[in-house]
């Protein structure tokens, strides 16, 4: 056929002319062409590749200092001030020394400045990833023979061992902990880079928003539980494995009488101050140009009180301890440890990628620019791969800091460089000043940062009213994270999401349609009043795909709504030895059936209809089982003298029907123009005209 867009006029109305498709390219030719494009090199192609891998080389050339610089500097300073106390605090979650959190914040911002495509995302330490890193570190420390009840910041913890196996290691607890963390971080980054190279950025979209919210809620409860011992100043084992939260609570209840009074008082005061400041900041957010640096002020005041009050010596309150300045020499992660944590790194890579891509796309939509999911994977992956050699641990985008970054006037990724400069100042000069900072203060900062995630529990009733399936995914993911483990919770959330998706496609809504007055439109007769059913025609809508998992439900719904089980009725007629010779096409094909046509019409008249029209507009796709189901249905209806017509089929559905033999002309099939219609009304009108023609033929006979 030609490419004319004109409509051919036939007896039943306009019919569109299909365009002539080009001949499909063979696999060998396609691979050869792609290989040639990939291997061909020129200066413009090389520069375009560099710009794709390092987007900063593109947008820096268009940077306008007069418009962007003030906002970038302001937001960078604020984020840098936030990163310092959060970095020191989140080291508790990861089971590492505070200096490593500062390293991570410094390098992650610089790398994302070069490779990131989002202008507003803040990449760095993230509480959920810190928790997952800390769980792996604790497990490996216990397997290495270190005492799991000791944390790296406790005085004397560096030499504390549980059994003699740790004595064979060439370093202490802190050294081994960062080795485990860097090995885990390198594997996480490699997974993310591999996903970016293979263009698997779409995989993160399968982690639905209810899944991520439920995972954040469950992980937040786990984080809160892990910080209670620091708030109370008690020493309890760091439990691992199944039921970690429950066992930790039991240990806390047994050790509540040993709480350190100084830590309890400090925690109470800090929590009250931080929560009050957060509430005031949220209430007067529109009037504040810059968020209040409450965490930094609390840390400064608490450090001064602890230093001059000698709280560690007088009351035994645990403190941060020595925080060195400067940078350590790079070190290659151990391959032996990389093999041990390879499976754990998959969960970290997936969670980090999902949060980073979703946040980048969210801010891109709200500010009118596009982000590249695969490049985001490469950027976040490199934020893990390269710093893994520099004593850093896993990072990703963080929502809270990204929101602050946006609120303080950030315009480009240059604000990350300013944040790194603030962290660098602390690394080079100010880090030792936090020696006497109480760990209970750091735990308070972590707990208050969970406020937003914990508040999501109030969204569950609204989510249930909107979508019970999504609410079950949310609740199941959160409950599994709390009662079992965070990794199992993530796996449970993915399984529940897939089951939810399968359930929705396996049992979609089905209904009979009726005509809206004298118009050419049809709607669900059970949902709207005053609709007029078409005499002798049943219009059936199946709001979902037709594939192997729901083909039986499709038939049950159709038979139930029309009141006729065509499969059983056709089988009974065959068993009774009926001589009604109705072919697969049936009388709907307009063929001369001779004198048997009136006997074939007995069943349709008893059923109350002579034609079934299927509205295929909601039919997203068909598989081989779906095409076979339609062919069998047409055969059974044809044996009973009932026509089967399809309306509103999309081009992909038409192609599948054609390739599946449903539209073949001749004895085994039906021509497309005889079976498929552009609208439901067209199909209904054609069915009525054919039936009247058949009745007139029978009357003449």
XYZ file of C-alpha atoms in Angstrom, residues 42 80 119 125 130 154 284 452 500 551:
10
model
C 36.153 11.401 15.347
C 28.209 21.770 54.240
C 21.011 20.250 39.547
C 25.801 9.839 53.445
C 24.542 3.658 56.684
C 34.130 3.248 72.785
C 7.896 29.514 59.674
C 9.908 12.681 58.301
C 0.246 -6.808 43.244
C -7.391 -16.055 29.981
